[in-house]
Amino acid sequence: MLSGTNVQAVKADLRAQAVETASWAYANSGTRFKVFAQRGVPRTPQEKLDDAAQVHRHTGAAPTVALHIPWDRTDDYAALAAYAGERGLRLGAINANVFQDDDYRLGSVCHPEARVRRKALDHLLECVDIMDATGSRDLKLWFSDGTNYPGQDDIRARQDRLCDALAAVYERLGDDQRMLVEYKLFEPAFYTMDVPDWGTAYAHCLRLGEKAQVVVDTGHHAPGTNIEFIVALLLREGKLGGFDFNSRFYADDDLMAGAADPFQLFRIMYEVIRGGGLTPGVAFMLDQCHNIEAKIPAIIRSVMNVQEATAKALLVDRAALSAAQQTGDVLAANAVLMDAYNTDVRPLLGEVREELGIDPDPVAAYHRSGWGQKIIDERVGGTQAGWGA
Amino acid sequence: MLSGTNVQAVKADLRAQAVETASWAYANSGTRFKVFAQRGVPRTPQEKLDDAAQVHRHTGAAPTVALHIPWDRTDDYAALAAYAGERGLRLGAINANVFQDDDYRLGSVCHPEARVRRKALDHLLECVDIMDATGSRDLKLWFSDGTNYPGQDDIRARQDRLCDALAAVYERLGDDQRMLVEYKLFEPAFYTMDVPDWGTAYAHCLRLGEKAQVVVDTGHHAPGTNIEFIVALLLREGKLGGFDFNSRFYADDDLMAGAADPFQLFRIMYEVIRGGGLTPGVAFMLDQCHNIEAKIPAIIRSVMNVQEATAKALLVDRAALSAAQQTGDVLAANAVLMDAYNTDVRPLLGEVREELGIDPDPVAAYHRSGWGQKIIDERVGGTQAGWGA
Amino acid sequence: MLSGTNVQAVKADLRAQAVETASWAYANSGTRFKVFAQRGVPRTPQEKLDDAAQVHRHTGAAPTVALHIPWDRTDDYAALAAYAGERGLRLGAINANVFQDDDYRLGSVCHPEARVRRKALDHLLECVDIMDATGSRDLKLWFSDGTNYPGQDDIRARQDRLCDALAAVYERLGDDQRMLVEYKLFEPAFYTMDVPDWGTAYAHCLRLGEKAQVVVDTGHHAPGTNIEFIVALLLREGKLGGFDFNSRFYADDDLMAGAADPFQLFRIMYEVIRGGGLTPGVAFMLDQCHNIEAKIPAIIRSVMNVQEATAKALLVDRAALSAAQQTGDVLAANAVLMDAYNTDVRPLLGEVREELGIDPDPVAAYHRSGWGQKIIDERVGGTQAGWGA
Amino acid sequence: MLSGTNVQAVKADLRAQAVETASWAYANSGTRFKVFAQRGVPRTPQEKLDDAAQVHRHTGAAPTVALHIPWDRTDDYAALAAYAGERGLRLGAINANVFQDDDYRLGSVCHPEARVRRKALDHLLECVDIMDATGSRDLKLWFSDGTNYPGQDDIRARQDRLCDALAAVYERLGDDQRMLVEYKLFEPAFYTMDVPDWGTAYAHCLRLGEKAQVVVDTGHHAPGTNIEFIVALLLREGKLGGFDFNSRFYADDDLMAGAADPFQLFRIMYEVIRGGGLTPGVAFMLDQCHNIEAKIPAIIRSVMNVQEATAKALLVDRAALSAAQQTGDVLAANAVLMDAYNTDVRPLLGEVREELGIDPDPVAAYHRSGWGQKIIDERVGGTQAGWGA
């Protein structure tokens, strides 16, 4: 272990960290070329929660589950929340979907036609109703809105429409509710998205007020973007609402968090900690697609990857780092950071888990549990959940 | 018109240029988020040919149509070829599909399992059978094969498997048949594709022999890649088999050719002409997705964009350019190229069309024809064609 | 000419447009590998103005010249302004340089050491003094500040320091003076710049007040960034102060404006016009490096490229565009834009020039003038101006 | 330590690995904006060797030093080799420089003018003469040749000229000498380089013969390029001659190897080992710029980073990996790789060093040695070495 580390404090932070998993990550997903269905995939929101409970059981770190409306639509959200509660879970962020109705071919809240904008807004407001029922704090807003061709629509008019819709939703939020505005460089729009970067999301949130915060999806940036810089800046501005974690080599690949660039995830977590963001005010959510790998163990692994990056970031000798920075010793400062990164934190996290009464190796424990086979055997018939694109 | 231009020669080249359209571009397509179905979309290969005939009717430049197997599977390919012939069309390249069967989750000809590789190879060989029936010259091979995670499979072993499959297909080709090997940086694989760049495709084609050529899809490169350089190089090596034209701002956006960067398309066509590639030996194919725009007029527009880029490239004053290049006059050489690019070639192409007996404005003529409304009215019921992902 | 165009209004706008050239673009520049000195290059700020006067003489559109301190340091700025005035020029933006002193190895206003920060701030304040003497309106602030290695310095503390420096400079500005804050993704810092994107520049300007505006250098973005979106957004927020025009295929290549992607420059100018930015409130500046080509004709060509893009953007049939956008006709809307782009506006600009009493072909007129040979003959001895890196 | 590891074999491989340092990395370097000179920097090739000897002394893994001509030009190369030998070093690759003469503004071996091409070729041949004198095996050829503007020169003609020059140099090589052809996406040319990618280098090397090999500079690729795939492919083709190691977040940043993406360096080393490339046939060279950090400890750190990546790659449980790959278990296969990556190999490398009789912590040992202060004190006056751009 690194010298000077307060191991108990590090462990306490690790025990406190919660990673929210996404209901849709338990379901089938794919690319535009093919969705490879997997056996045992949930058919209902309840079955998704059953799977999520397995992730929490083996990691002790995934107590909440984000819903996506309408993919998780149900008649009785309070009952769904109770179902979650019985499995040791809570319902997390409500994710609005204004991109899959035929009406949304040219956008939702930015659509040129008022009727479509109204329809989209109504859905967003319905999502706040659902939050009231589930007790969710966060409304996550990702808009697929944008244009594919130059000239297709008026960039500025679309901003005006977006502004109006966000204001209407903001007005509807309860005292303890927040709106998390997500940005994305491209896809599904290929000329311009209406919220392509953090600056755009920030400008809107600033105008709206305190309950509007920016959410950083780690796969939604241009090549070369320094994500941890954005994190540091948003924390400084009091505008970081949370993360959609995943990883990528190219575009929005939606691979497991930490799989493509574990050093980047570590740097992000370092800036979170440095900026005082390791608090409930910053939501740590996974938003990934397990297109070819088994879903539950992939999610377990992703939670572990976030934990390992956090553990390493907590191990950074902040005093030594600051001293080296102050004296302008580039190599010494970098070395302090790398010492933490190069530490094998798996034993430490194993201890944390054992102190929580769970297996130090969550993946092995999951495989031993037989759950994977059980759902293959039992979930026969019905319609598997998926994006329904 | 630029001085020194042999207008008749330019017109002759433009009249001779043929752009192959893709059967699947007449069908529904979309992103992983949503396929927005359009009214009037074809339900059969025959209806796709009906639409393609409209494109050829109004442009005079789209006499062939590429097929995609199994999307265009039929019991009688000779009959389909005859159907095309009756509409003034010929069947073009056969596009193999080894990415949509459940067996292909981890690859096709590069799959770790021999059974799956054999199945994929059998499909490729079947495609050559179809070529025999349709009289197609080109087998287009795009492999979605690759891996999503480091370590998932052995990069080199996958190359060995690819090598074996290509050799088996090559062996099966008839004397007048070719194999066009496509490359792509990423998607649907997100760690590495098995043929990610032109160098990989070239290395395989070189080993195979003369009938194996590289096909350049203009949307399949890393950001910043100079595509016209690749074109020049492949022509110099005698290995450019053709193009899949489309355009992009980000990744494989599959927008209309020339829509995102018309200057790039001009530069590509200039290198084609410079390298002697304006011949039947280089296939000019469109491979695009019209996710939100009307499909037939979008394809007409794309053909026109290729023609306009070609016309401008033909107008380059090669003697003046060469003189400026020889003397190292950077600005003069660039200016010669830009003079051609900045010329409005639409009147010239209007004349070419009138000499062919068609309307100088293909899009307007198409809209006047009523075809768009007719197919909406008549194509009721049935299952619309699409990628079937 | 496009139907419905008010040619006189277009010409009036083109006559009114002024492009500011940069004093340093007349001097030697290069890459880290080599600066290729050119014969005839200016040795003094006065000779730079002599060259700039040639650009204005032949284009009628380049009446102001930006200075760079200390590259253009002189004992008497009022005399330099008078020198410019005698040649029909005015002095434009003052560009501060806090990146070439040995003290700035780890930054300037963001440096960990207070002494260095103070030195940098003093230079910025000196630049405002110079503005008072030259009558310049704009102080252009580009900071090379950043870090090369993770951990090297504290990202957030550097923002605090930046904030303090900007506030001190803002305080010093006169009533008619502005501060233009530039952003850049990378180079010379390679891990993170302290102002890497428009969002960071915007957040600082917003806090400072009305006299702080963002300046967009067209070469300072990540691959794939939609620059015209940023332009539209900044205009909507009232925060677009101006442009540093240049073009690039890869990074900050600093090629001639419009050379790499003329369609992009057109789209940018369209959003400028659409957002009401074709006013003196938005400064159109060139910031380029003519490393291998003759400098004066390259700058003439760049001014012309900006004019051509502007002319095309002015020709867009706004009513037809709006109508197509309102009805969601993607192809029609795109076609309206492309019709303007595909128009050859060189004859129109030739007319504008003739009405101004200058040659319709500025490059040819420059070459006929003999100036290029004259400066080669006369500027013998002395030290050529350059970046002095 | 990972189970199943043959620790002695791993240690043997680590002891055998040699990393070649570059003479110019001990000298001043910078960006086009500024070279920040450092105190104590060498003034002669001999002083560079003195510094390189320190790196080897403390790492035991850097026995050879690459030279750059003319930066390391001397009257007596045999004497320089003897000087190296006395310090326990050997002279390594000879790096040709055909980019810093005024004649090379438009290229060297690809220049339109025959006289310049001849001059460049003569320099390359001179470098082979130097190899004869130094006993170097490898001639490293990086060409800055390319164009900045479309049309500037003829892409294909430049390939023809390149081909001729390479053939002439190849002909001159001795039996035990090799030619390593480097590629680079961009910089200093900004429209196209004449050898922009591995495919181009490969095509030339293939034509030349066995003694021509490709060298991979890890900073010379487009964003998103999978470098380890290229490594695997070149090894499969028998065409990987070596590496220029460095790291980057953006372009050719030339940061310390392993600093920007240690996981990538690990993946590269894994493919090297997998492909049988951990042999003298593959040259492991550093090619970096220490613009702001102390040079000698930065090079020590870089050597260590290569060693750590190699150690982790050697720890991969190849049997377990292969088993998981064969069964298509994506997560298990990835986990095998990540287990090795997540291992802290610093203790293992410490042991290797102690067995070599050197300090387990090379950086600390270097700092204790007093060399850094000694060269500051002693190297006073004279002209510091640098790129001389």
PDB file of N, CA and C in Angstrom, chain A residues 1 5 44 50 54 85 122 125 167 246 284 333 366 378:
ATOM      1  N   MET A   1       0.839  -1.208   0.000  1.00  0.00           N
ATOM      2  CA  MET A   1       0.000   0.000   0.000  1.00  0.00           C
ATOM      3  C   MET A   1       0.872   1.256   0.000  1.00  0.00           C
ATOM      4  N   THR A   5      -1.035   6.568   3.366  1.00  0.00           N
ATOM      5  CA  THR A   5      -2.456   6.389   3.085  1.00  0.00           C
ATOM      6  C   THR A   5      -3.237   6.113   4.363  1.00  0.00           C
ATOM      7  N   THR A  44     -39.397  -8.448 -18.559  1.00  0.00           N
ATOM      8  CA  THR A  44     -40.206  -7.434 -17.868  1.00  0.00           C
ATOM      9  C   THR A  44     -39.293  -6.549 -17.020  1.00  0.00           C
ATOM     10  N   ASP A  50     -34.631  -8.143 -10.978  1.00  0.00           N
ATOM     11  CA  ASP A  50     -34.085  -9.386 -10.428  1.00  0.00           C
ATOM     12  C   ASP A  50     -32.598  -9.516 -10.769  1.00  0.00           C
ATOM     13  N   GLN A  54     -28.866  -9.160  -8.428  1.00  0.00           N
ATOM     14  CA  GLN A  54     -27.678 -10.020  -8.423  1.00  0.00           C
ATOM     15  C   GLN A  54     -26.391  -9.197  -8.448  1.00  0.00           C
ATOM     16  N   GLY A  85     -37.555  -2.601  -3.735  1.00  0.00           N
ATOM     17  CA  GLY A  85     -37.229  -2.544  -2.318  1.00  0.00           C
ATOM     18  C   GLY A  85     -37.117  -3.926  -1.692  1.00  0.00           C
ATOM     19  N   ASP A 122     -44.902  16.538 -23.423  1.00  0.00           N
ATOM     20  CA  ASP A 122     -45.824  15.779 -22.576  1.00  0.00           C
ATOM     21  C   ASP A 122     -45.160  14.521 -22.023  1.00  0.00           C
ATOM     22  N   LEU A 125     -42.904  15.518 -19.202  1.00  0.00           N
ATOM     23  CA  LEU A 125     -43.674  15.823 -17.990  1.00  0.00           C
ATOM     24  C   LEU A 125     -44.206  14.542 -17.356  1.00  0.00           C
ATOM     25  N   ALA A 167     -37.369  24.727 -20.082  1.00  0.00           N
ATOM     26  CA  ALA A 167     -37.960  25.612 -19.077  1.00  0.00           C
ATOM     27  C   ALA A 167     -39.268  25.042 -18.544  1.00  0.00           C
ATOM     28  N   ASN A 246     -19.215   4.419 -19.415  1.00  0.00           N
ATOM     29  CA  ASN A 246     -19.018   3.366 -20.406  1.00  0.00           C
ATOM     30  C   ASN A 246     -17.647   3.664 -21.002  1.00  0.00           C
ATOM     31  N   PHE A 284     -23.271   8.386 -10.072  1.00  0.00           N
ATOM     32  CA  PHE A 284     -22.398   7.513 -10.849  1.00  0.00           C
ATOM     33  C   PHE A 284     -23.242   6.426 -11.486  1.00  0.00           C
ATOM     34  N   ALA A 333       5.527  15.213  -9.965  1.00  0.00           N
ATOM     35  CA  ALA A 333       4.067  15.304  -9.840  1.00  0.00           C
ATOM     36  C   ALA A 333       3.394  14.173 -10.596  1.00  0.00           C
ATOM     37  N   TYR A 366     -20.630 -14.739  -8.595  1.00  0.00           N
ATOM     38  CA  TYR A 366     -21.815 -14.756  -9.467  1.00  0.00           C
ATOM     39  C   TYR A 366     -21.875 -16.051 -10.251  1.00  0.00           C
ATOM     40  N   GLU A 378     -35.323 -20.692 -16.925  1.00  0.00           N
ATOM     41  CA  GLU A 378     -36.666 -20.282 -16.508  1.00  0.00           C
ATOM     42  C   GLU A 378     -37.319 -19.259 -17.425  1.00  0.00           C
TER      43      GLU A 378
END
